[in-house]
Tab-separated table of N, CA and C in Angstrom:
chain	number	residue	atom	x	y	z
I	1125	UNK	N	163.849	289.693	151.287
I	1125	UNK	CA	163.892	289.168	149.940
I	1125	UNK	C	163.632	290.325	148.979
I	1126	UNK	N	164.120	290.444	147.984
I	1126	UNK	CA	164.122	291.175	147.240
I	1126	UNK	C	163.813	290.644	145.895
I	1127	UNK	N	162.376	291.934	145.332
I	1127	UNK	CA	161.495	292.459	144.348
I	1127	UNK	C	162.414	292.229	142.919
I	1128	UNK	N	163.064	290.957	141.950
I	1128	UNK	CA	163.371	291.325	140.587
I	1128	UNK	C	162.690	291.545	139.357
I	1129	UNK	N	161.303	290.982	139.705
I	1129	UNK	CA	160.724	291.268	138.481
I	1129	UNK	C	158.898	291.377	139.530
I	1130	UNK	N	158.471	292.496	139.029
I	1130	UNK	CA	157.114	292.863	138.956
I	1130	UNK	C	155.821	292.206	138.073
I	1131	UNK	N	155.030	291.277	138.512
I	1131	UNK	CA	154.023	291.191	137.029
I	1131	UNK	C	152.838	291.813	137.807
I	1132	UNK	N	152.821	292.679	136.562
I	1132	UNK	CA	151.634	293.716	136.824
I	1132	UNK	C	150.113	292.735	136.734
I	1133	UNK	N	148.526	293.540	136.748
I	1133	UNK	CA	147.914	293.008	136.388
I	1133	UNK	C	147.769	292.431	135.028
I	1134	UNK	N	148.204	293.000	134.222
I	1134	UNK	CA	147.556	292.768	132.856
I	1134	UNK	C	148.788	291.409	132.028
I	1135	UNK	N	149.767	291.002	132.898
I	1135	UNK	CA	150.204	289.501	133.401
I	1135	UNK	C	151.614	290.305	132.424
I	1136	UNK	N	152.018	291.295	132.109
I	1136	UNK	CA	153.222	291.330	131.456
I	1136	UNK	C	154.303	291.810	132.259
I	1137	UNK	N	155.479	291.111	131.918
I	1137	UNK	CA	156.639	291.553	132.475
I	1137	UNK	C	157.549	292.997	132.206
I	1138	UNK	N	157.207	293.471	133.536
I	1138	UNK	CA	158.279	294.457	133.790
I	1138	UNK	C	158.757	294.936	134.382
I	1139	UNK	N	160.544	295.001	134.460
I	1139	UNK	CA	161.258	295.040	135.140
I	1139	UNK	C	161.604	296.289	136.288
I	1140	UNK	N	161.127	296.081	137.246
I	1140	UNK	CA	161.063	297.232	138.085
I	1140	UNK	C	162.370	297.967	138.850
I	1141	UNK	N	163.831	297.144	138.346
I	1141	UNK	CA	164.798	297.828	138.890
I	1141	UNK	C	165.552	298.594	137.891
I	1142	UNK	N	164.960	299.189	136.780
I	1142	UNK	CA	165.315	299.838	136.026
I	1142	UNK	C	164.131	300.837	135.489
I	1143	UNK	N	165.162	302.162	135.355
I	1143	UNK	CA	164.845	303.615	134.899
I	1143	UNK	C	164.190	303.481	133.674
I	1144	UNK	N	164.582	302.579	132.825
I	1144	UNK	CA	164.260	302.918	131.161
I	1144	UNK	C	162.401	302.336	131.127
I	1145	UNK	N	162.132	303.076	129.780
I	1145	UNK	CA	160.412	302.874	130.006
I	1145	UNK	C	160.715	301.627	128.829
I	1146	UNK	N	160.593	300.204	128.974
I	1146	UNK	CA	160.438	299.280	128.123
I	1146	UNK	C	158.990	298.843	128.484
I	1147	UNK	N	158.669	298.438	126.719
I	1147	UNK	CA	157.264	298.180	126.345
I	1147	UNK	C	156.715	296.858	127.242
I	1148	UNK	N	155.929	296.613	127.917
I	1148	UNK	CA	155.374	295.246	128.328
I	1148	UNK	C	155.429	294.247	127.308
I	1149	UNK	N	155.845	293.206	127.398
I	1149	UNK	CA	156.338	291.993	126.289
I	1149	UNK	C	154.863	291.627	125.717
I	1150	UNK	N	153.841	291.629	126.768
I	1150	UNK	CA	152.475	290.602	126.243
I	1150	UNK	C	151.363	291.962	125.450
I	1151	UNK	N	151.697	293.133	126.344
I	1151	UNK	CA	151.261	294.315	125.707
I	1151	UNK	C	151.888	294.880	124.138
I	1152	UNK	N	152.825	294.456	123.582
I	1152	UNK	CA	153.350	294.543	122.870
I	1152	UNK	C	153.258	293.660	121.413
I	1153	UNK	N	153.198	292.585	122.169
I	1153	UNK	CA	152.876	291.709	121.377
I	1153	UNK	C	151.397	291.576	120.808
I	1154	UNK	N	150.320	291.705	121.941
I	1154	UNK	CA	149.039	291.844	121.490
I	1154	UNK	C	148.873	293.040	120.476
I	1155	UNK	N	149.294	294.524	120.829
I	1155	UNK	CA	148.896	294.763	119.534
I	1155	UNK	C	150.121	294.843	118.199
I	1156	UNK	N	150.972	294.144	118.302
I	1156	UNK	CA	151.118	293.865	117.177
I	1156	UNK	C	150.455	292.941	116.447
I	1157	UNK	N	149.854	291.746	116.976
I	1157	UNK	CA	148.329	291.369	116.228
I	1157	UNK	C	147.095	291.839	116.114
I	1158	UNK	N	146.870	293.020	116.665
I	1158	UNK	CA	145.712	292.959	116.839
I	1158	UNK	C	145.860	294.696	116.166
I	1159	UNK	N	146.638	295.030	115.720
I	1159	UNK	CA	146.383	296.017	114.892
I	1159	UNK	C	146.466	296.160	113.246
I	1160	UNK	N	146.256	296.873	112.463
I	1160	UNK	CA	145.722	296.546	111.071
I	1160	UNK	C	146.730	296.387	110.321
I	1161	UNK	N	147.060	295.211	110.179
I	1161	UNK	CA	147.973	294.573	108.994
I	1161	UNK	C	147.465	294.369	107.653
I	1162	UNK	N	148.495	294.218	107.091
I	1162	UNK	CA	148.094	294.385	105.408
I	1162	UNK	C	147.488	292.929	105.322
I	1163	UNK	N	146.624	293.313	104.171
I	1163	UNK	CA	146.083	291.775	104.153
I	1163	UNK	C	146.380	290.853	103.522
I	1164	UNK	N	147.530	290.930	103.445
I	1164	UNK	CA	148.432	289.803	102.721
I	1164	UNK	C	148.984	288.847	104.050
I	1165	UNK	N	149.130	289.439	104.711
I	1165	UNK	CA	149.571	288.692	106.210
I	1165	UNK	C	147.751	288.098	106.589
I	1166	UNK	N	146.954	288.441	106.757
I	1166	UNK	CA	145.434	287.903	107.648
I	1166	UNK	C	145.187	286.982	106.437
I	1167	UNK	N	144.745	287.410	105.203
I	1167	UNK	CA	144.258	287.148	104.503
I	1167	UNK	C	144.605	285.406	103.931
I	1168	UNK	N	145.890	284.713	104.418
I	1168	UNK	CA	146.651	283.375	103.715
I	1168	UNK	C	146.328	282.817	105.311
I	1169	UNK	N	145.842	283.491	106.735
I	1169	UNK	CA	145.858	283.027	107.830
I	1169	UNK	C	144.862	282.678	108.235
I	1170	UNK	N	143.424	283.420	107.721
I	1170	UNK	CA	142.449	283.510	108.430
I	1170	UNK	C	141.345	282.844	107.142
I	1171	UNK	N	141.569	281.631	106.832
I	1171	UNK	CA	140.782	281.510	105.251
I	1171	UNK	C	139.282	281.038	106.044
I	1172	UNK	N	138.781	281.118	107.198
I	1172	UNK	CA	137.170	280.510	107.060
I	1172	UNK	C	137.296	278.813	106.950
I	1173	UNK	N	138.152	278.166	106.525
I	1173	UNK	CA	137.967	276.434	106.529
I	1173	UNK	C	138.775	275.792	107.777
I	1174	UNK	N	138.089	275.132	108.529
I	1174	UNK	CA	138.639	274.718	109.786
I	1174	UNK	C	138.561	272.594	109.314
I	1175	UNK	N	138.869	272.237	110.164
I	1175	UNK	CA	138.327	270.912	109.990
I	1175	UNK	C	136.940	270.369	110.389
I	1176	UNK	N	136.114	270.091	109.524
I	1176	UNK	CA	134.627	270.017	109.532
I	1176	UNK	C	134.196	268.718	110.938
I	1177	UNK	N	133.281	269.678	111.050
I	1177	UNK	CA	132.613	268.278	112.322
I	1177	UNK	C	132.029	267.482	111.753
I	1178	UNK	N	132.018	266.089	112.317
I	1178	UNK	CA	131.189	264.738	111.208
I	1178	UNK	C	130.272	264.436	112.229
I	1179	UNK	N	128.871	263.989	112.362
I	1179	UNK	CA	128.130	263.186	112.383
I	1179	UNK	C	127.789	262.061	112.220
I	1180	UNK	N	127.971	260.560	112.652
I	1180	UNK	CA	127.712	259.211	112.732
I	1180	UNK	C	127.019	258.748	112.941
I	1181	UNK	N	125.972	258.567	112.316
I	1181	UNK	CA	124.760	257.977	112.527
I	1181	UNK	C	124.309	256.287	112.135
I	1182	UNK	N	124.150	255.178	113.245
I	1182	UNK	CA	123.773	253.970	112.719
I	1182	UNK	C	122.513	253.949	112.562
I	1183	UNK	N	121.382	253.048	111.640
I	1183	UNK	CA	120.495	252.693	111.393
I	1183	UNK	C	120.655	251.461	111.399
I	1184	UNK	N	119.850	250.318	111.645
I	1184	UNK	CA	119.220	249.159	111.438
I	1184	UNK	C	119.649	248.492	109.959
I	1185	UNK	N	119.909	249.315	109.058
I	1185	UNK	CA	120.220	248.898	107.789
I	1185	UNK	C	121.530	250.103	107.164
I	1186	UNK	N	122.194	250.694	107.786
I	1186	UNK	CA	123.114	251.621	107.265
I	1186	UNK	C	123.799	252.936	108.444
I	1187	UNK	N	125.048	253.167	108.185
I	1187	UNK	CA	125.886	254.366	108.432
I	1187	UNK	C	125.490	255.108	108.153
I	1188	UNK	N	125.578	256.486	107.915
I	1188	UNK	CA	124.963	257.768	107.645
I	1188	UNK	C	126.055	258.860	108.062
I	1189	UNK	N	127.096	259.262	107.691
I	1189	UNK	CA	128.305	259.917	107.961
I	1189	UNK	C	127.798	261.815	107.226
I	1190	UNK	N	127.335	262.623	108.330
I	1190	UNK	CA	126.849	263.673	107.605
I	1190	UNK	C	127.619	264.631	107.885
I	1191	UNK	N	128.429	265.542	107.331
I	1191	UNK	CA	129.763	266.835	107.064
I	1191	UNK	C	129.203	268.039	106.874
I	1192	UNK	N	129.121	268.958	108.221
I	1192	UNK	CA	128.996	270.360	107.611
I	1192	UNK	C	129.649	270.671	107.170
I	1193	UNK	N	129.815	271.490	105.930
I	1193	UNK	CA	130.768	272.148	104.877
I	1193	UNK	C	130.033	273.523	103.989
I	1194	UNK	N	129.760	274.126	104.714
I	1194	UNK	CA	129.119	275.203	103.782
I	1194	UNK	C	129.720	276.143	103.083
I	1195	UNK	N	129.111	276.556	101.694
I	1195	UNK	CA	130.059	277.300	100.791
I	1195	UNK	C	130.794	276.742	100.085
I	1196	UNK	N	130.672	275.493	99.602
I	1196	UNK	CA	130.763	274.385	98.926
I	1196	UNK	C	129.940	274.151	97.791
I	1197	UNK	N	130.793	273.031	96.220
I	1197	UNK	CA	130.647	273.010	95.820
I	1197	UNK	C	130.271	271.424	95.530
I	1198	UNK	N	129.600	270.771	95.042
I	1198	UNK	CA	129.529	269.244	94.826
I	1198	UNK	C	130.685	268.938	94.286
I	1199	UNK	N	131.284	269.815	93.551
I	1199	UNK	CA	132.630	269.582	92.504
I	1199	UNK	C	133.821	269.683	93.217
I	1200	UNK	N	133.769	270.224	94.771
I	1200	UNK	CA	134.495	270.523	95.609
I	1200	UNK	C	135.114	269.709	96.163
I	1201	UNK	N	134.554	268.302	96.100
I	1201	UNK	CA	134.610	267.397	97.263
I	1201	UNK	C	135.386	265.697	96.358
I	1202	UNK	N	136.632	265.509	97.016
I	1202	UNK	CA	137.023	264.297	96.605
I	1202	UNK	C	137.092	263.189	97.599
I	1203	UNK	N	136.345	261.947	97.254
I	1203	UNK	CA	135.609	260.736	98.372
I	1203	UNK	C	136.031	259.579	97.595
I	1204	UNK	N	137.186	258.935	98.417
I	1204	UNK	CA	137.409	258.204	97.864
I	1204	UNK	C	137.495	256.848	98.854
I	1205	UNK	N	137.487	255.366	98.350
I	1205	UNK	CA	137.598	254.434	99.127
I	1205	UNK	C	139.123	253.315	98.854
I	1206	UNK	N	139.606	253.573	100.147
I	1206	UNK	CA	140.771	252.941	99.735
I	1206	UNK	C	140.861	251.585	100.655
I	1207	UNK	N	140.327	249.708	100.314
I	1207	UNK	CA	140.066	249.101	100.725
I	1207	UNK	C	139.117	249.243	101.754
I	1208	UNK	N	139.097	249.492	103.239
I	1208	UNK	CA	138.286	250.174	104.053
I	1208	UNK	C	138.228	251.412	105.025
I	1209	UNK	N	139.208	252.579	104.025
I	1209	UNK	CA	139.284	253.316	104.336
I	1209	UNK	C	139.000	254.270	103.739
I	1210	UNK	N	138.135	255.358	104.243
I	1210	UNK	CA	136.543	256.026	103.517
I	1210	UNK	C	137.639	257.441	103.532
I	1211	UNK	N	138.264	258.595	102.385
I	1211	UNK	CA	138.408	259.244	103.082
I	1211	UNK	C	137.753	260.774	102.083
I	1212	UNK	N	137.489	262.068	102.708
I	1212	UNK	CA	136.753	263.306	102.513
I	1212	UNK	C	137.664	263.956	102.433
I	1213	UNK	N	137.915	264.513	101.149
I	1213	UNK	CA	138.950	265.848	101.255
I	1213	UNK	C	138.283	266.759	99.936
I	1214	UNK	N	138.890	268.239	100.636
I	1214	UNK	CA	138.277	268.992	99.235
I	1214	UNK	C	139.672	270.182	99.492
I	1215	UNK	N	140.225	270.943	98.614
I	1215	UNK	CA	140.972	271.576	98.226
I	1215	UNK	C	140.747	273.102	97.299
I	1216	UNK	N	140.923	273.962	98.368
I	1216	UNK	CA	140.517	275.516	97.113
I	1216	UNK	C	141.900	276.312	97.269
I	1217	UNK	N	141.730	276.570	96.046
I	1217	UNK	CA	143.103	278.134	95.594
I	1217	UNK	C	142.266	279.575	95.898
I	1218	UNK	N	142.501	280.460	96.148
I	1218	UNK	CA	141.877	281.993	96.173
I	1218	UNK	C	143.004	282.575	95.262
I	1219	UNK	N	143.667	283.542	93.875
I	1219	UNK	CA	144.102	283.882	94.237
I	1219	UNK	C	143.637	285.385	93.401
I	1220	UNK	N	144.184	286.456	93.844
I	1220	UNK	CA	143.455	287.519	93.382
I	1220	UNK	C	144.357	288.539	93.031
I	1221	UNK	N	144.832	289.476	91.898
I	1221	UNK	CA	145.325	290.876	92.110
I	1221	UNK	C	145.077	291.535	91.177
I	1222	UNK	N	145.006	292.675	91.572
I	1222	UNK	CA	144.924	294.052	91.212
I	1222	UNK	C	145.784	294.647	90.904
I	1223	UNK	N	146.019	295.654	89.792
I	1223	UNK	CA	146.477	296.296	89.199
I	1223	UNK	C	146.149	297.597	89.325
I	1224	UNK	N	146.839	298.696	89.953
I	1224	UNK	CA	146.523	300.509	90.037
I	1224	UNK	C	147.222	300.772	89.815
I	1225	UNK	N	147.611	301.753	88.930
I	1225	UNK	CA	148.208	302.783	88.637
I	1225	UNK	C	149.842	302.326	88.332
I	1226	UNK	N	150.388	302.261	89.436
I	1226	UNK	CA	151.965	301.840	89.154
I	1226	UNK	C	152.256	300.560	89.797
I	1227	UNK	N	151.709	300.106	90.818
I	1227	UNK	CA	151.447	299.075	91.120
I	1227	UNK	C	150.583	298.007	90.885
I	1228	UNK	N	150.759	296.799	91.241
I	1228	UNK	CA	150.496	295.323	91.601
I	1228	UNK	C	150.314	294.779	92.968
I	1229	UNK	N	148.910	294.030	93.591
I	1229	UNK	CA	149.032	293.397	94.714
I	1229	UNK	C	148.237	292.164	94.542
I	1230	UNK	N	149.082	291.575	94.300
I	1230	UNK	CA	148.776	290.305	94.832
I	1230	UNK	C	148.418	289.250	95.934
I	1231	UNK	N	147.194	288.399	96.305
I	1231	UNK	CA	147.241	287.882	97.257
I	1231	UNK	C	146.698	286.655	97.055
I	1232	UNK	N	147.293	285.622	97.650
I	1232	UNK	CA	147.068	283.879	97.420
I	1232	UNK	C	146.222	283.260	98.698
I	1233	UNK	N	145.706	282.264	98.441
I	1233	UNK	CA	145.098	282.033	100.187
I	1233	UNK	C	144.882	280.377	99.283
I	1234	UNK	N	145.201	279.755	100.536
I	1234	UNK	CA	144.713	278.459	100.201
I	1234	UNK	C	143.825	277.889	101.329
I	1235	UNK	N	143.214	276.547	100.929
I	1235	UNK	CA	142.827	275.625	102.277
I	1235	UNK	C	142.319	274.479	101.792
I	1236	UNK	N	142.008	273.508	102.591
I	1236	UNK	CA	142.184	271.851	102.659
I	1236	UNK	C	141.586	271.292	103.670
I	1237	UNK	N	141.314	270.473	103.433
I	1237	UNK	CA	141.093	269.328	104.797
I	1237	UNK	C	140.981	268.125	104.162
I	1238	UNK	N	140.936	267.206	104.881
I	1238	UNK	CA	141.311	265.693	104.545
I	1238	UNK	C	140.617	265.210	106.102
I	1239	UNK	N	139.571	264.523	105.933
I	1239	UNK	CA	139.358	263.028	107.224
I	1239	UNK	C	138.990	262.392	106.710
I	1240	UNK	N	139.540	260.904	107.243
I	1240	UNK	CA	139.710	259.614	107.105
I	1240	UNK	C	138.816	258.563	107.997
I	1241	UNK	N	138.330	257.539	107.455
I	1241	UNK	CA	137.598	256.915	108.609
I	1241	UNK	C	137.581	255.351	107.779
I	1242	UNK	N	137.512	254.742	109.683
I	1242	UNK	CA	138.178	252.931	108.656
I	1242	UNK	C	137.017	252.671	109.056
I	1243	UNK	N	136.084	252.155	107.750
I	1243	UNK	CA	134.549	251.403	107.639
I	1243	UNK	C	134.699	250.323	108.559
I	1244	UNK	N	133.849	249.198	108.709
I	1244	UNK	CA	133.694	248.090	109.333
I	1244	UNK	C	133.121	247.058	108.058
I	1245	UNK	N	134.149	246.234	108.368
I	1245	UNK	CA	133.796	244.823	107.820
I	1245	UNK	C	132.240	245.037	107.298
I	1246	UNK	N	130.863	245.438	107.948
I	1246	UNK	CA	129.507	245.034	107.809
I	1246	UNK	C	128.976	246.035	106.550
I	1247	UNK	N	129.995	246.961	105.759
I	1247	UNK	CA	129.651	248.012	104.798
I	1247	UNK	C	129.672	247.222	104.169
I	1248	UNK	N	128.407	247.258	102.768
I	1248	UNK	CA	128.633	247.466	101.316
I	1248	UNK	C	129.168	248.343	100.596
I	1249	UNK	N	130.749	248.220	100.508
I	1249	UNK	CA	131.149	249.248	99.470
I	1249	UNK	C	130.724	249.137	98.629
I	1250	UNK	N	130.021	248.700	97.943
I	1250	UNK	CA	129.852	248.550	96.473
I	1250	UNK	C	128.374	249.596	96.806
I	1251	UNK	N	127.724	250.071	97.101
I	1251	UNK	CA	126.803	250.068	97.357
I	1251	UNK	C	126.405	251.804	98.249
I	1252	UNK	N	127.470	252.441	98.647
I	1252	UNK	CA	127.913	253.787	99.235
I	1252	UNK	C	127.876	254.478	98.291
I	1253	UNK	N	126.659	255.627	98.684
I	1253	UNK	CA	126.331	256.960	97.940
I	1253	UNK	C	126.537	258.257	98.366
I	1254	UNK	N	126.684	259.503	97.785
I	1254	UNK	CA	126.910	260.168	98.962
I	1254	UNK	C	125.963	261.796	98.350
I	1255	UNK	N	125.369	262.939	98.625
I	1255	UNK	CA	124.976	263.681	98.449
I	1255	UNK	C	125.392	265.283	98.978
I	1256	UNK	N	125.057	266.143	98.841
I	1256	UNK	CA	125.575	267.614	98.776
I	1256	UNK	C	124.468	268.496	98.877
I	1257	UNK	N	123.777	268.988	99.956
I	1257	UNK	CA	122.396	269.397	100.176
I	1257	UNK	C	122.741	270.571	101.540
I	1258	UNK	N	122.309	272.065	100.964
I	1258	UNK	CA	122.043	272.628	102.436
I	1258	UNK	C	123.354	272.843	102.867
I	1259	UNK	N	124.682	272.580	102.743
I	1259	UNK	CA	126.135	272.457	103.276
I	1259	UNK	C	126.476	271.569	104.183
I	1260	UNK	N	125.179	270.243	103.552
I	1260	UNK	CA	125.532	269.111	104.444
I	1260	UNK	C	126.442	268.311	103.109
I	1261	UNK	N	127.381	267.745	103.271
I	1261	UNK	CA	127.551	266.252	102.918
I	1261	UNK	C	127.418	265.211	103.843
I	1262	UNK	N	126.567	264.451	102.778
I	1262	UNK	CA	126.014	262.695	103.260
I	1262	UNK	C	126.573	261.454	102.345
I	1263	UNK	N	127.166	261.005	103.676
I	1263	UNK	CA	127.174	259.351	102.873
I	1263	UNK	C	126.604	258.264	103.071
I	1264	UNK	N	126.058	258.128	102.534
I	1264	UNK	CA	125.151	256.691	102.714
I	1264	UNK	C	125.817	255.349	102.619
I	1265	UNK	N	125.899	254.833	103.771
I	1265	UNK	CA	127.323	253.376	104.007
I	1265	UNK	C	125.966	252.349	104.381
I	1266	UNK	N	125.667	251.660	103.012
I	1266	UNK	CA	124.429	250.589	103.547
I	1266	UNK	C	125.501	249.107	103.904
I	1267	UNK	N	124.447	248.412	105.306
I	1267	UNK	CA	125.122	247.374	105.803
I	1267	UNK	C	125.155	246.193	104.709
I	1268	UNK	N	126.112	245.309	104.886
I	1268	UNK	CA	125.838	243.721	103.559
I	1268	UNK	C	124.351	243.384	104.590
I	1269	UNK	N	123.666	242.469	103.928
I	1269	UNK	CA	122.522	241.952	104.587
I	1269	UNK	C	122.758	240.732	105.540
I	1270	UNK	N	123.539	240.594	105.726
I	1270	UNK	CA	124.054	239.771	107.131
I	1270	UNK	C	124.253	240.416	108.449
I	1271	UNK	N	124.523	241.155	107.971
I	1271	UNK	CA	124.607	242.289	109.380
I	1271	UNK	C	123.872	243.406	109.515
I	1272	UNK	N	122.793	243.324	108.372
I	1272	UNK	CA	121.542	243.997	109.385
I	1272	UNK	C	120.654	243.567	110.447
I	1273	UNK	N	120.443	244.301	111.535
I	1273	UNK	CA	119.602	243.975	112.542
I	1273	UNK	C	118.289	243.169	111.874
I	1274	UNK	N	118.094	242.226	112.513
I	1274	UNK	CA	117.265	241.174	112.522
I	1274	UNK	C	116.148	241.761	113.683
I	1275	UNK	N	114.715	241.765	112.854
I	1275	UNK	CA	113.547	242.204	114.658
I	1275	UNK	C	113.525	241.021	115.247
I	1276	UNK	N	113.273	241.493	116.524
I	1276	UNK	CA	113.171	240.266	117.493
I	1276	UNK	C	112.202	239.232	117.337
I	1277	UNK	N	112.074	237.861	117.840
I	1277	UNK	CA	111.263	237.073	117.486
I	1277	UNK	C	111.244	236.171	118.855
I	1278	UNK	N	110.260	235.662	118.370
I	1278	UNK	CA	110.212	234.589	120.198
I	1278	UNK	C	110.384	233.274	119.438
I	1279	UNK	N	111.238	232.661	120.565
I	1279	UNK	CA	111.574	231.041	120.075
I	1279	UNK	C	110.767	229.954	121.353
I	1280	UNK	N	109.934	228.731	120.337
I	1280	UNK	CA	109.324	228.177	121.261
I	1280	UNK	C	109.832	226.962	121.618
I	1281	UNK	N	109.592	226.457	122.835
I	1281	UNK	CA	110.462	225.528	123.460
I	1281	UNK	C	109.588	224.548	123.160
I	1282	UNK	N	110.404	223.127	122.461
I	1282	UNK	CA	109.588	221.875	122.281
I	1282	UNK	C	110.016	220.746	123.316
């Protein structure tokens, strides 16, 4: 059987029945990312905002939905309720340039996130607060009073 293609260790392909020195495809490719690009290319790619982890917390009398978001602004953040659907989004522009000499550089960066979450029947919307502390956001989802936990009680048999 016969040898058409070689994968070396470093997992890239190359072709071992030929003379010519061609670049390894995965070697090639890595550093073309991984070497210093202008930052107009990193800079719109790499903005720091991912989609935030949430926290769910029930209580006896309320939800408690808490959002790391740090580097945030209270003014940052749009919470809105649409019938029973709670949703968190905040939206920033970056954009910046400089002016030297004969030139102009400009660079834009954006980012976003948006999550959504469908309340339960047992919320008081009317009644949901929410706060901005530390690069936490909190919402406070208090239950209607029908569907707060009741303490236990003993029932006596007549």
């Amino acid at each position: 059987m016969t040898t058409l293609v070689n994968v070396p260790k470093n997992r890239g392909l190359a072709n071992t029945n030929s003379g010519l020195n061609l670049p390894i495809w995965s070697k090639w490719i890595d550093e073309m990312f991984t070497n210093d690009l202008p930052s107009v290319f990193t800079s719109n790619f790499n903005t720091g905002i991912s989609l935030p982890k949430v926290n769910i917390k029930e209580s006896a009398d309320a939800f408690i939905v808490e959002m790391a978001v740090p580097g945030l602004k209270k003014s940052d953040f749009h919470i809105d309720l649409d019938n029973q659907l709670l949703s968190i989004s905040t939206e920033m522009k970056d954009e910046n340039e400089n002016n030297q000499d004969n030139y102009t550089r400009r660079e834009f960066g954006y980012a976003s996130f948006k999550r959504s979450f469908t309340l339960p029947e047992s919320v008081n919307d009317s009644k949901i607060d929410a706060s901005y502390k530390d690069g936490i956001l909190s919402i406070h989802l208090p239950k209607k009073e029908e569907a707060k936990q009741k303490p236990a009680r003993s029932i006596k048999i007549s």
